[in-house]
Short mmCIF file of C-alpha atoms in Angstrom, two decimals:
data_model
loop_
_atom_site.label_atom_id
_atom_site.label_comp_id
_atom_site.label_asym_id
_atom_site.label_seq_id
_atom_site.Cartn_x
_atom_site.Cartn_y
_atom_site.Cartn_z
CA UNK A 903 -32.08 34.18 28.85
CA UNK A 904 -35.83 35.42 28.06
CA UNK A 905 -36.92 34.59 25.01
CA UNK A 906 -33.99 32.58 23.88
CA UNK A 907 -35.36 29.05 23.01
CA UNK A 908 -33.32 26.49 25.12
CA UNK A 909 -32.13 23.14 22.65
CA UNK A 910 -32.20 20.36 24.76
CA UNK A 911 -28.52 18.92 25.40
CA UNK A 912 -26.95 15.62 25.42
CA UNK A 913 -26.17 15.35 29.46
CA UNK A 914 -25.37 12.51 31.41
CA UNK A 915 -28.37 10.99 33.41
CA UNK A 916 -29.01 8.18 35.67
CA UNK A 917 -30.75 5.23 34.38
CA UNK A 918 -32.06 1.77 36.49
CA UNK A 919 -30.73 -1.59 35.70
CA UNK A 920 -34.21 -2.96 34.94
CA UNK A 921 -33.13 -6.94 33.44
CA UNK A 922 -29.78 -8.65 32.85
CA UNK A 923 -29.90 -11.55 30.46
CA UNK A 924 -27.12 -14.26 29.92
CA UNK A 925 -26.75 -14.16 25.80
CA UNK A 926 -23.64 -16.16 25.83
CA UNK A 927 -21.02 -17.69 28.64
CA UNK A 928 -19.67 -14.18 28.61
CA UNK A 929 -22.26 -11.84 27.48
CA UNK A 930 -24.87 -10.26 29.00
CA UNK A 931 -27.90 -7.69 28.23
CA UNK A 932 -28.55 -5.06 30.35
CA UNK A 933 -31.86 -3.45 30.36
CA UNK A 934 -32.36 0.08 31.88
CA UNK A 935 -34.88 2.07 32.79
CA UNK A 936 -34.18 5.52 31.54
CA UNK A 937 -36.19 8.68 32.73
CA UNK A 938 -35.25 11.12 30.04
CA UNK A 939 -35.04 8.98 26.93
CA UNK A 940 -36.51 10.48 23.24
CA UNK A 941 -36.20 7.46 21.49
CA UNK A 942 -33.44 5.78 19.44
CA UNK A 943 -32.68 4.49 15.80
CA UNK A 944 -31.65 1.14 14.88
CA UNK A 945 -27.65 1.79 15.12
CA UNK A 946 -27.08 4.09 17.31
CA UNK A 947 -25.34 3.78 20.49
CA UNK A 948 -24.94 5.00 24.27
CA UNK A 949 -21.78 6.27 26.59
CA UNK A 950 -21.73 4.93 29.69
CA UNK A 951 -19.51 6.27 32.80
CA UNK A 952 -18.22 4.60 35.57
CA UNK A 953 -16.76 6.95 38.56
CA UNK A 954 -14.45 5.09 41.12
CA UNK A 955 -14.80 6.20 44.88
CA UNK A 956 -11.32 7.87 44.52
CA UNK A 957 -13.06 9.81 41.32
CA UNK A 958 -11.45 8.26 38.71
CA UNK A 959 -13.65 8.08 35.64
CA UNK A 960 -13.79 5.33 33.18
CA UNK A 961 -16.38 6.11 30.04
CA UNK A 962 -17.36 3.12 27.16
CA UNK A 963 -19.84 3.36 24.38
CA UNK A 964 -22.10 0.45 23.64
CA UNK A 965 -24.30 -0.27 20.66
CA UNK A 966 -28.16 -0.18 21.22
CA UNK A 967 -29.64 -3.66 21.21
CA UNK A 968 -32.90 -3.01 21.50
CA UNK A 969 -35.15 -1.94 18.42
CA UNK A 970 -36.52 1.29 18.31
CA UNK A 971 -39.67 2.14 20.66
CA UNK A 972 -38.21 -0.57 22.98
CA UNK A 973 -37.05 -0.50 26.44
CA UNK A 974 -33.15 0.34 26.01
CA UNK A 975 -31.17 -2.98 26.24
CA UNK A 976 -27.01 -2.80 25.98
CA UNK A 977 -25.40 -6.11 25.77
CA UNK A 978 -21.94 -6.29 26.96
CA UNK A 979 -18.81 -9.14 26.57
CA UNK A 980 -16.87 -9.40 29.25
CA UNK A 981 -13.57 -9.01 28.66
CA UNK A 982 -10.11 -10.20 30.29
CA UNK A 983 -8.32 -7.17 31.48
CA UNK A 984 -11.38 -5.26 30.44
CA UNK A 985 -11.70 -2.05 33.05
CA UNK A 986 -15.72 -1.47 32.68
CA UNK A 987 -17.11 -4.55 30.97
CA UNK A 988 -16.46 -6.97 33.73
CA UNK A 989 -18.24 -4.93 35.66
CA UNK A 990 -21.01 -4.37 33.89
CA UNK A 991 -21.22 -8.37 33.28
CA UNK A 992 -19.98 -9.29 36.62
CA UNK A 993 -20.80 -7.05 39.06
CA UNK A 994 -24.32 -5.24 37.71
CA UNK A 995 -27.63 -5.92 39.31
CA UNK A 996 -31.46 -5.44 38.86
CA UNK A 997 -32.30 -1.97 40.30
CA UNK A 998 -28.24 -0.53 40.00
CA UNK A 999 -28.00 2.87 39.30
CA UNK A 1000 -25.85 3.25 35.91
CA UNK A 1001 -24.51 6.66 34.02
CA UNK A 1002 -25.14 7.34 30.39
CA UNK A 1003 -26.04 9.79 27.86
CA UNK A 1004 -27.54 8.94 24.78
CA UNK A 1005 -29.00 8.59 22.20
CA UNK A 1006 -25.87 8.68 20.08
CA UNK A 1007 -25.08 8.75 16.09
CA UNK A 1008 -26.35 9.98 12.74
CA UNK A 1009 -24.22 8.18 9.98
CA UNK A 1010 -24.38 4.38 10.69
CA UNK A 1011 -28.21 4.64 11.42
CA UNK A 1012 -30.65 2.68 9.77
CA UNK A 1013 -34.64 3.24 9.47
CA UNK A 1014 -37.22 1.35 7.91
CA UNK A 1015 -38.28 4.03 5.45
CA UNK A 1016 -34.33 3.59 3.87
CA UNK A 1017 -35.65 -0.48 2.65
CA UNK A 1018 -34.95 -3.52 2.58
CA UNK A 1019 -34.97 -6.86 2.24
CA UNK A 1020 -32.01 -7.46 4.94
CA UNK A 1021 -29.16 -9.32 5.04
CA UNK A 1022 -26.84 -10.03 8.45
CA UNK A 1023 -23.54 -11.73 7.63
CA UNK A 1024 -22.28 -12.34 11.44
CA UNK A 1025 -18.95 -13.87 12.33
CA UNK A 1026 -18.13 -15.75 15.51
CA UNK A 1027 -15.67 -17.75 16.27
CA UNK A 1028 -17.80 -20.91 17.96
CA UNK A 1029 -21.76 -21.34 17.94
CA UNK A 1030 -21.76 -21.07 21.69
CA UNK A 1031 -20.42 -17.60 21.13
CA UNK A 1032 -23.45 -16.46 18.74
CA UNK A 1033 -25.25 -13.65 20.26
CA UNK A 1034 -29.17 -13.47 20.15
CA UNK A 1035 -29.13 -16.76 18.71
CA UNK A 1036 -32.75 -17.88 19.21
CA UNK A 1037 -33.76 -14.61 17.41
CA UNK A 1038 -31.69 -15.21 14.07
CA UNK A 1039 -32.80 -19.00 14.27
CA UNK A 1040 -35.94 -17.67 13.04
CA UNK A 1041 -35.36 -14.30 11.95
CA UNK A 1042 -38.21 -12.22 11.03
CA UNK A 1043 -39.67 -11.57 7.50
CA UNK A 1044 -37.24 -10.13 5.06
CA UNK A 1045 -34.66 -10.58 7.45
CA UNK A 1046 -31.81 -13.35 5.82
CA UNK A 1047 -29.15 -14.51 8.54
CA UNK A 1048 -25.44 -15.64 7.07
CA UNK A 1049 -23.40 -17.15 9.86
CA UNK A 1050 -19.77 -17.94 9.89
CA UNK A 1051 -17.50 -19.90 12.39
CA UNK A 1052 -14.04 -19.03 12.08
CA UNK A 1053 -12.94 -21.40 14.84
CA UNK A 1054 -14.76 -24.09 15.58
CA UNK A 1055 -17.77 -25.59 14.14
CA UNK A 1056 -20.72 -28.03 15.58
CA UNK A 1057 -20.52 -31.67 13.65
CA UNK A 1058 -22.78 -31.40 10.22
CA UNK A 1059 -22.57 -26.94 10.07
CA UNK A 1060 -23.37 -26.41 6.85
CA UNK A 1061 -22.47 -22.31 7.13
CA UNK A 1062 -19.21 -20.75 6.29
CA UNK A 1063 -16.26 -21.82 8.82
CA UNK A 1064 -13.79 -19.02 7.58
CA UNK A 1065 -12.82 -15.32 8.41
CA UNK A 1066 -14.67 -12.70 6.41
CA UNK A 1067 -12.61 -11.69 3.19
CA UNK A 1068 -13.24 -10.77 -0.22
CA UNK A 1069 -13.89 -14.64 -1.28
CA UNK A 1070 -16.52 -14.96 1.61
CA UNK A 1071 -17.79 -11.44 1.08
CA UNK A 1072 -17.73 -12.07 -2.80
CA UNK A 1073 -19.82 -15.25 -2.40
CA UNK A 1074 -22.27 -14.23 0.39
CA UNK A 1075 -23.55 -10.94 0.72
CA UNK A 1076 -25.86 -9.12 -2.26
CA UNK A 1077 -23.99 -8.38 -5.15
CA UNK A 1078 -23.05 -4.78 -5.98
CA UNK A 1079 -24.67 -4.65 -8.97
CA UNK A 1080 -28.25 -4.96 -7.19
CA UNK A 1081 -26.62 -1.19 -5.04
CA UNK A 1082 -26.98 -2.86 -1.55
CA UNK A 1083 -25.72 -0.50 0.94
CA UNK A 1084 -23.19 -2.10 4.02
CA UNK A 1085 -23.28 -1.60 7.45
CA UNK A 1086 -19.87 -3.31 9.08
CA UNK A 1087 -19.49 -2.97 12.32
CA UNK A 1088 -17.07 -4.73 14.97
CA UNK A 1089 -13.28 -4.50 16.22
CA UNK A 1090 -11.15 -2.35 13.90
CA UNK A 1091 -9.07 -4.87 12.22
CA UNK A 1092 -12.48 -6.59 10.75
CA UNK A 1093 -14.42 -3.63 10.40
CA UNK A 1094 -10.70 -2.68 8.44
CA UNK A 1095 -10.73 -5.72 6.40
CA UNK A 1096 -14.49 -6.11 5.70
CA UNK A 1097 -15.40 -2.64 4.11
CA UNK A 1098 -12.35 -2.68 1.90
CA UNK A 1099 -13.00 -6.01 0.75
CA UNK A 1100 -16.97 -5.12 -0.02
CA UNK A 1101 -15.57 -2.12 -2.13
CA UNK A 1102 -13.20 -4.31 -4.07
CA UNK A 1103 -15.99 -6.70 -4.90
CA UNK A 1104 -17.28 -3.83 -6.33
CA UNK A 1105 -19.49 -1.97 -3.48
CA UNK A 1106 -19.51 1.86 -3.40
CA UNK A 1107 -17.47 2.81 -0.92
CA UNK A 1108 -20.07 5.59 0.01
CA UNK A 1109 -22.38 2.80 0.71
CA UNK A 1110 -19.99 0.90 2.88
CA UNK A 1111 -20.98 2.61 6.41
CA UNK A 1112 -18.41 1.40 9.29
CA UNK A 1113 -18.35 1.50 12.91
CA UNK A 1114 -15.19 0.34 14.82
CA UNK A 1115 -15.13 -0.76 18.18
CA UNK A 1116 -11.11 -0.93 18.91
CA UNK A 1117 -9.43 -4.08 19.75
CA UNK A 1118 -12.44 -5.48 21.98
CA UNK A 1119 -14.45 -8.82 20.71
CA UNK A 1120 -12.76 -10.78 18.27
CA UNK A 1121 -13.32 -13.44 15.52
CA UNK B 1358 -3.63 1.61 21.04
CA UNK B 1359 -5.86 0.73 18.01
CA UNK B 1360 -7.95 3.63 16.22
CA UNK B 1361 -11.66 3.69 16.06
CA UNK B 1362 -13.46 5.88 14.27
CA UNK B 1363 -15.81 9.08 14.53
CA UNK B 1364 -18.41 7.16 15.98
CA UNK B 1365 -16.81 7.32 18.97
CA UNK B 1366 -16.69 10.69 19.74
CA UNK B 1367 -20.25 11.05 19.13
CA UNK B 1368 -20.88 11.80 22.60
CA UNK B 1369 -18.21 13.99 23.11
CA UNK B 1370 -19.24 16.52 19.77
CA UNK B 1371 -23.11 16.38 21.28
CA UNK B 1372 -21.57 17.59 24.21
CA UNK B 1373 -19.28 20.35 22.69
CA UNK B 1374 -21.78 21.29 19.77
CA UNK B 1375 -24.38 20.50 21.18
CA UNK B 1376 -26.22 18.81 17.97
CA UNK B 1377 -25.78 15.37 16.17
CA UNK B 1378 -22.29 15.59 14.21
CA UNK B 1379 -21.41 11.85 13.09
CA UNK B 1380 -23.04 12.30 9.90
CA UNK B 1381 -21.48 16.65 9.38
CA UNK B 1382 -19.20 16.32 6.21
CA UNK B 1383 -15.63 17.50 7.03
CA UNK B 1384 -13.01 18.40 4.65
CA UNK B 1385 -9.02 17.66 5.70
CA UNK B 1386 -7.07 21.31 5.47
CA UNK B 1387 -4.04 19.56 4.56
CA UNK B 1388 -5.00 17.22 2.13
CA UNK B 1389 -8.22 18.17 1.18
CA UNK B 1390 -9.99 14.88 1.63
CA UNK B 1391 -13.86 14.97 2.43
CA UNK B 1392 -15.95 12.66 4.52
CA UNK B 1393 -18.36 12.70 7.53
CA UNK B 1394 -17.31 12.59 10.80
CA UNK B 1395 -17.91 9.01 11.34
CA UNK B 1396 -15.14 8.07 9.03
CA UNK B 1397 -12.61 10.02 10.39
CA UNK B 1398 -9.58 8.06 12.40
CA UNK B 1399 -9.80 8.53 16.60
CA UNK B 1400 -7.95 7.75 19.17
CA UNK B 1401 -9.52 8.51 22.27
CA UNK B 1402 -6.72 8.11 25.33
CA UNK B 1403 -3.90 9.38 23.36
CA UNK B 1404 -3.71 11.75 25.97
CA UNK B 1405 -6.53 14.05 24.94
CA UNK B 1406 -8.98 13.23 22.05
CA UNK B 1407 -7.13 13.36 18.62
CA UNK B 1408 -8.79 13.40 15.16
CA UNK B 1409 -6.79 12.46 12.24
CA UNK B 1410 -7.88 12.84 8.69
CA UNK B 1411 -8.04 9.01 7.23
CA UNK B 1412 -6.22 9.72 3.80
CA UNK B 1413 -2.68 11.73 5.18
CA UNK B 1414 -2.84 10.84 8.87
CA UNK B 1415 -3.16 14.86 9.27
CA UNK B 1416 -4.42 15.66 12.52
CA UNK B 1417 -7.71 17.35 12.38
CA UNK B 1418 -9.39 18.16 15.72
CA UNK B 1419 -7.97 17.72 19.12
CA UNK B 1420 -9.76 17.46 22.55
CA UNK B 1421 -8.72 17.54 25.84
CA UNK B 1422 -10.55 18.30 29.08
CA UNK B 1423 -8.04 20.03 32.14
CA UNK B 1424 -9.61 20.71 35.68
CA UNK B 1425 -12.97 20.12 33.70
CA UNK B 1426 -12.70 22.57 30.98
CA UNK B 1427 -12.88 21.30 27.92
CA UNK B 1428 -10.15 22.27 24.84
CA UNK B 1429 -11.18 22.07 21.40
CA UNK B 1430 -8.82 22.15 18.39
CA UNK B 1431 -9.90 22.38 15.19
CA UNK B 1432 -7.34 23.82 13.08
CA UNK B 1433 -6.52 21.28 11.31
CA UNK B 1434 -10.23 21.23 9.45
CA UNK B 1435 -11.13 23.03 6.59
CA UNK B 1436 -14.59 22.56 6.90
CA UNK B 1437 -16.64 20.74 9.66
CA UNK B 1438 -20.69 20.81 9.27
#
């Protein structure tokens, strides 16, 4: 159509396997070369699509995990029974050709300019199973890292060993009163059990932003 | 099958709208209940797409693609964007 300006749309491209990292026994981080990429903000994710020989089509969305103006990194768990992510663990190599659109997300985005000091409260269930664990040994400046084991725990951990509820969440995190505003993210059942118990400890819940992942992961 | 949330169908609204619509504000037609997109409850394989609203379980938008056409349901919104 002359004259009609065209938007540019979300489509699905093909991006290059660049890197794959080890993070964890069964985590890895995929980096991928992507022709047509703008650009991303810290939060914001990616859909990728798998298509069988037979044509069946399998689509997943991961988080982006690299920062903004970096190459764009996924990192993936493998899971049992999983139908993409042992694949994407397993099977993926250096110079594969993977699907995806992206970048994804608007509401549980965050940008420099919106402040800081920050705070991560991350729960695993072992140390081993800490992801990016070199990089929150010494986190960067005005970064704080809070971790908690909820099933095992090395001999002299001095973190939290339990689940994330309102006594944890009560204890750990900012206190309302200085207006924090909450990102939770992870499977549904924490993400479920997190934000309500940040707004009964007195957070906004229009400052509590969640993202659920389904019943994938695990604490 | 557990529910996620309107974060997950980001992909699929860029596709259908084709702008950003985690962050639109909706408002439930049944219940009247207002909140972005992102908040909203999803399952994705239920068959089809389906968007309930999080405070009556009302469901908001559907979605379901046959021979690669793509259905969209919204009657169940009162307001979307």
């Amino acid at each position: 159509m002359a004259g009609t300006v065209l938007r540019r749309r979300l489509t699905w491209q093909v991006a290059k396997v660049s890197a794959v990292t080890t993070e964890t026994a069964s985590v890895r981080t995929i980096t991928l070369d992507v022709p047509d990429w703008p650009g991303h903000q810290a939060g914001q994710h990616l859909d990728i699509r798998l298509t069988d020989e037979d044509g069946y089509v399998a689509e997943r969305s991961y988080s982006i995990a690299s920062a903004p103006g970096e190459r764009v990194a996924i990192t993936v768990e493998w899971l049992e029974d999983g139908e993409v992510s042992p694949y994407l663990t397993d099977e993926l190599r250096t110079g594969d050709d993977l699907e995806l659109r992206g970048p994804i997300g608007g509401y549980f985005t965050w940008e420099p300019g919106d402040g800081g000091p920050l705070l991560l409260l991350y729960s695993s269930r072992t140390l081993d199973d800490v992801i990016y664990r070199a990089e929150f040994d010494q986190p960067a400046c005005g970064v704080e890292v809070i971790h908690t084991l909820t099933r095992h725990q090395p001999p002299g951990w001095a973190g939290y060993a339990r689940r994330v509820d309102v006594a944890l969440l009560a204890e750990a995190p900012w206190p309302a009163a200085e207006m924090p505003l909450a990102y939770a993210c992870g499977p549904t059942s924490f993400v479920e059990t997190a934000s309500q118990a940040l707004v009964q400890t007195g957070y906004p819940p229009e400052r509590v932003k969640t993202e659920r992942f389904g019943a994938t992961g695990g604490t | 099958m557990e529910a996620l949330d309107g974060n997950a169908i980001g992909g699929l609204l860029l596709e259908v709208f084709g702008t950003e619509m985690t962050d639109a504000p909706t408002v439930c037609g049944n219940c009247g209940d207002a909140r972005p997109v992102a908040e909203l409850v999803v399952y994705l394989r239920a068959p089809g797409t389906i968007v309930r609203c999080r405070t009556c379980d009302s469901v908001l938008m559907a979605f379901v693609t046959v021979h690669d056409r793509m259905c969209v349901d919204l009657q169940g919104l009162a307001i979307l964007g």
